[in-house]
Coordinates of C-alpha atoms and ligand atoms in Angstrom, one line a residue:
M1 CA -10.1 189.0 180.7
T2 CA -13.3 189.0 180.6
T3 CA -15.6 192.2 182.0
E4 CA -18.3 191.3 184.5
T5 CA -21.4 192.6 183.3
R6 CA -24.0 190.4 185.7
P7 CA -25.6 191.7 188.9
L8 CA -24.1 191.2 191.9
G9 CA -27.0 189.1 193.3
Q10 CA -26.7 187.0 190.2
R11 CA -23.4 186.9 190.5
L12 CA -24.2 185.4 194.3
K13 CA -26.2 183.0 193.3
E14 CA -25.1 181.5 190.9
D15 CA -21.0 181.2 191.7
N16 CA -21.9 179.4 194.9
W17 CA -24.4 177.0 193.1
D18 CA -22.1 174.8 192.9
L19 CA -21.3 175.0 196.7
H20 CA -25.3 175.5 197.5
V21 CA -25.8 171.7 195.7
Q22 CA -23.2 170.3 198.2
A23 CA -24.0 172.2 201.1
E24 CA -27.9 170.3 200.6
H25 CA -27.0 167.3 200.4
D26 CA -24.6 166.8 203.3
T27 CA -25.7 164.4 205.3
L28 CA -27.1 166.5 208.7
P29 CA -29.3 168.7 206.7
Q30 CA -30.7 165.9 204.9
H31 CA -31.1 164.7 208.1
M32 CA -32.7 167.6 208.9
V33 CA -34.8 168.0 205.6
R34 CA -36.3 164.1 206.5
G35 CA -36.9 165.3 209.4
T36 CA -34.6 162.5 211.4
I37 CA -31.9 164.4 212.8
P38 CA -32.1 163.6 216.8
K39 CA -32.9 166.5 219.1
E40 CA -30.2 166.6 220.7
T41 CA -27.9 167.0 217.6
Y42 CA -30.6 170.6 216.4
A43 CA -29.6 171.1 219.4
E44 CA -25.9 170.9 219.5
L45 CA -26.4 172.6 216.2
L46 CA -28.3 175.6 217.0
G47 CA -26.0 176.7 220.0
Q48 CA -23.0 176.5 217.5
M49 CA -24.9 179.2 215.4
W50 CA -25.6 181.4 218.8
L51 CA -21.4 181.0 218.9
V52 CA -20.9 181.9 215.3
S53 CA -23.8 184.2 214.9
R54 CA -23.1 187.0 218.2
K55 CA -19.7 187.3 216.5
L56 CA -21.0 187.7 213.1
D57 CA -24.0 190.5 214.1
A58 CA -21.5 192.0 216.4
A59 CA -18.7 192.6 213.7
I60 CA -21.9 194.0 211.0
V61 CA -22.8 195.8 213.9
A62 CA -19.0 197.0 215.3
T63 CA -18.6 198.2 210.9
R64 CA -21.5 198.6 209.7
D65 CA -21.8 202.6 209.6
G66 CA -18.6 202.8 207.7
V67 CA -19.4 200.3 204.8
P68 CA -22.5 201.8 203.4
V69 CA -23.9 197.9 202.0
L70 CA -23.5 196.6 205.5
K71 CA -25.6 200.1 206.7
E72 CA -27.8 199.9 203.8
L73 CA -29.1 195.9 203.8
V74 CA -28.8 194.3 207.0
T75 CA -31.3 196.1 208.8
D76 CA -31.9 194.8 212.6
R77 CA -34.3 192.0 211.8
Q78 CA -31.7 190.1 210.1
L79 CA -29.6 189.8 213.5
Q80 CA -30.0 185.8 214.2
T81 CA -28.5 186.4 217.8
P82 CA -32.1 186.5 219.3
Y83 CA -33.7 183.8 217.3
L84 CA -30.9 181.4 218.2
E85 CA -31.5 182.3 221.8
E86 CA -35.2 181.6 221.7
D87 CA -34.3 178.8 220.3
L88 CA -31.8 177.5 222.8
A89 CA -33.9 179.0 225.7
H90 CA -36.8 176.6 223.4
W91 CA -34.7 173.3 224.1
G92 CA -33.2 174.2 227.3
V93 CA -29.9 175.0 226.2
E94 CA -28.1 176.6 228.5
T95 CA -25.2 179.4 225.9
A96 CA -22.9 179.9 229.4
G97 CA -21.1 176.5 228.0
L98 CA -21.4 176.7 224.8
E99 CA -17.8 175.6 223.5
P100 CA -16.8 175.8 219.5
L101 CA -17.0 172.6 217.3
P102 CA -13.5 172.7 214.6
G103 CA -16.0 174.4 211.9
T104 CA -17.5 176.9 214.0
A105 CA -13.9 178.2 215.3
G106 CA -12.2 178.6 211.6
L107 CA -15.9 180.5 210.4
I108 CA -15.1 182.7 213.9
A109 CA -11.7 183.3 213.1
D110 CA -12.7 184.2 209.6
I111 CA -15.3 186.8 210.9
E112 CA -12.7 188.3 213.3
R113 CA -9.9 188.1 210.7
S114 CA -12.6 189.9 208.2
R115 CA -14.3 192.5 210.3
D116 CA -10.7 193.3 210.8
E117 CA -8.7 193.9 208.0
N118 CA -11.6 193.9 205.4
P119 CA -15.6 194.4 206.8
I120 CA -17.3 194.4 203.3
R121 CA -16.5 190.7 203.5
L122 CA -18.8 190.1 206.1
F123 CA -21.7 191.4 203.6
G124 CA -20.9 188.0 201.5
L125 CA -20.5 186.3 205.0
H126 CA -24.0 187.7 205.8
Y127 CA -25.6 187.0 202.5
V128 CA -25.3 183.5 203.0
R129 CA -27.0 183.2 206.1
E130 CA -30.0 185.3 204.9
G131 CA -30.1 183.6 201.8
A132 CA -30.7 179.6 203.6
N133 CA -33.7 181.2 205.2
N134 CA -35.2 180.5 201.9
G135 CA -33.9 176.6 201.7
N136 CA -34.6 177.1 206.1
K137 CA -38.5 177.1 206.5
Y138 CA -38.8 174.5 203.7
V139 CA -37.4 172.2 205.9
A140 CA -38.4 173.8 209.3
M141 CA -42.0 172.8 208.2
K142 CA -40.8 168.9 207.5
I143 CA -38.5 168.8 211.6
R144 CA -42.0 169.8 213.1
K145 CA -43.9 167.9 210.5
A146 CA -41.8 164.9 211.4
W147 CA -42.0 165.9 215.6
G148 CA -45.9 166.0 215.4
V149 CA -44.7 169.9 216.7
E150 CA -47.6 172.3 216.0
D151 CA -46.9 175.7 216.1
G152 CA -43.2 177.6 215.7
A153 CA -41.6 177.2 218.8
G154 CA -37.7 175.8 219.1
F155 CA -38.2 176.9 215.1
R156 CA -37.7 180.8 215.3
Y157 CA -33.8 180.2 214.1
L158 CA -35.0 178.3 210.7
D159 CA -37.7 180.3 210.4
P160 CA -37.6 183.8 211.2
Y161 CA -40.0 185.8 209.2
G162 CA -43.1 183.5 209.0
S163 CA -45.0 185.0 206.0
D164 CA -42.6 188.5 205.4
Q165 CA -39.4 185.6 204.6
R166 CA -40.5 185.8 200.4
P167 CA -40.6 189.7 200.0
M168 CA -38.0 190.6 202.5
W169 CA -35.7 188.3 200.3
E170 CA -36.8 189.6 197.2
A171 CA -36.4 193.5 198.7
F172 CA -32.7 192.8 199.7
K173 CA -31.8 191.2 196.9
T174 CA -32.8 194.2 194.6
R175 CA -31.6 196.6 196.2
L176 CA -28.3 194.1 196.3
N177 CA -28.4 194.8 192.8
E178 CA -28.8 198.8 193.0
I179 CA -26.2 199.6 195.6
E180 CA -22.9 201.4 193.9
L181 CA -20.0 199.4 194.7
S182 CA -16.4 199.0 192.7
E183 CA -15.4 195.8 191.1
D184 CA -13.2 194.9 194.4
E185 CA -15.7 195.1 196.4
K186 CA -18.1 193.4 194.7
S187 CA -15.5 190.3 193.9
A188 CA -14.7 191.0 198.0
I189 CA -18.5 189.9 198.7
V190 CA -18.5 186.7 196.8
A191 CA -15.1 185.8 197.9
G192 CA -17.1 185.7 201.2
A193 CA -19.6 184.4 200.4
R194 CA -18.3 181.0 199.2
S195 CA -16.2 180.8 202.1
M196 CA -19.2 181.0 204.7
F197 CA -20.6 178.3 201.8
E198 CA -17.4 175.6 203.2
H199 CA -17.4 177.3 206.8
I200 CA -21.4 175.8 207.2
I201 CA -20.2 173.0 205.1
A202 CA -17.6 171.7 207.7
M203 CA -19.0 172.6 210.1
H204 CA -22.0 170.4 209.2
K205 CA -19.4 167.7 209.6
D206 CA -18.7 168.2 212.7
F207 CA -21.1 165.9 213.2
E208 CA -21.5 162.7 213.1
L209 CA -24.8 161.1 211.8
P210 CA -25.1 157.9 210.3
P211 CA -25.7 158.0 206.1
V212 CA -29.2 159.1 205.0
E213 CA -31.7 156.6 202.6
A214 CA -31.2 158.0 198.5
A215 CA -34.6 157.5 197.9
E216 CA -36.8 159.8 199.3
G217 CA -36.4 163.5 200.7
A218 CA -35.3 166.6 199.7
P219 CA -36.6 169.0 196.6
A220 CA -35.0 169.2 192.9
H221 CA -34.9 172.4 192.0
Ligands
HEM1 C1 -31.6 171.0 203.0 C2 -31.2 171.9 202.5 C3 -31.3 173.4 202.2 C4 -32.5 173.4 201.5 C5 -33.8 171.9 201.0 C6 -32.3 174.4 200.5 C7 -33.0 174.9 199.8 C8 -33.3 175.7 198.9 C9 -34.4 176.5 198.4 C10 -35.6 176.3 197.7 C11 -33.7 178.5 198.3 C12 -34.8 179.1 197.0 C13 -33.9 179.5 196.1 C14 -34.5 180.3 194.4 O1 -35.5 180.9 194.8 O2 -34.2 180.3 193.5 C15 -32.1 178.2 198.7 C16 -31.5 179.8 198.1 C17 -30.9 179.7 198.9 N1 -29.9 179.0 200.5 FE1 -30.5 177.0 200.2 N2 -31.3 175.1 200.7 C18 -31.1 174.0 202.0 C19 -29.7 174.4 202.2 C20 -28.7 175.6 202.1 C21 -27.4 175.6 203.3 C22 -26.7 174.7 204.1 C23 -27.1 177.2 202.9 C24 -25.7 177.4 203.5 C25 -24.9 176.5 203.5 C26 -27.9 177.5 202.1 C27 -27.6 179.3 201.4 C28 -28.3 179.1 200.7 C29 -28.5 180.5 200.4 C30 -27.5 181.7 200.3 C31 -29.8 180.9 198.9 C32 -29.8 182.1 197.9 C33 -29.7 181.6 197.2 C34 -29.4 183.6 196.2 O3 -31.1 183.5 196.1 O4 -29.3 184.0 196.0 N3 -28.8 177.0 202.3 N4 -31.8 177.5 199.3

């Protein structure tokens, strides 16, 4: 068996990049980055993300005093429920009537299991939604342009930090590499992140959309 020597931030990126490629090129994200996502679908997606974020935020807040990586790295500014509520109010969606689709229900069950059995795994789930802000900021810009929206109203979830995005992500990754964790803890975080990608891919597949045109669109990276 080889000993793992890569910093955790590098492991999280490298060991999940296959899933990132899959997630990014799926139909729903491609409709988003092309600005061809219908407004109702976008609002419905925000509703499903609200159901998830409410659970994940609550699980993190409930456990972080006992889990140093959650306590030190996940600030209140990273909790996404308020951003989603702002956007849902903007698009006229009432949270009271929201019901989880199958992919959402699967992720909620994972959050509850992680909270009860191995809360450090919550950090792996959280890393993915926090990291996704990197691409989401670009996606928000593309949708706003396609829909002719001048300001950021209705896009707070996709672009929560504005010009702080880059420095916040760099600080998050730096701190992540410094914090002391056992190999078991690191493995639980990486496994949690892989599951989060899989859950989000499943959530996106719950939406029926026409295939996208192959030629235009998203950046290669
Ligand atoms: C059209 C859709 C997407 C685009 C254009 C996109 C683009 C990007 C870009 C440009 C980065 C920064 C890469 C770097 O700094 O080297 C990034 C990072 C990331 N994205 Fe995406 N992304 C998309 C969808 C997603 C989705 C759906 C998820 C989650 C399921 C996701 C999760 C992440 C994560 C976790 C990172 C951080 C990687 C790391 O540095 O550790 N992305 N994305």
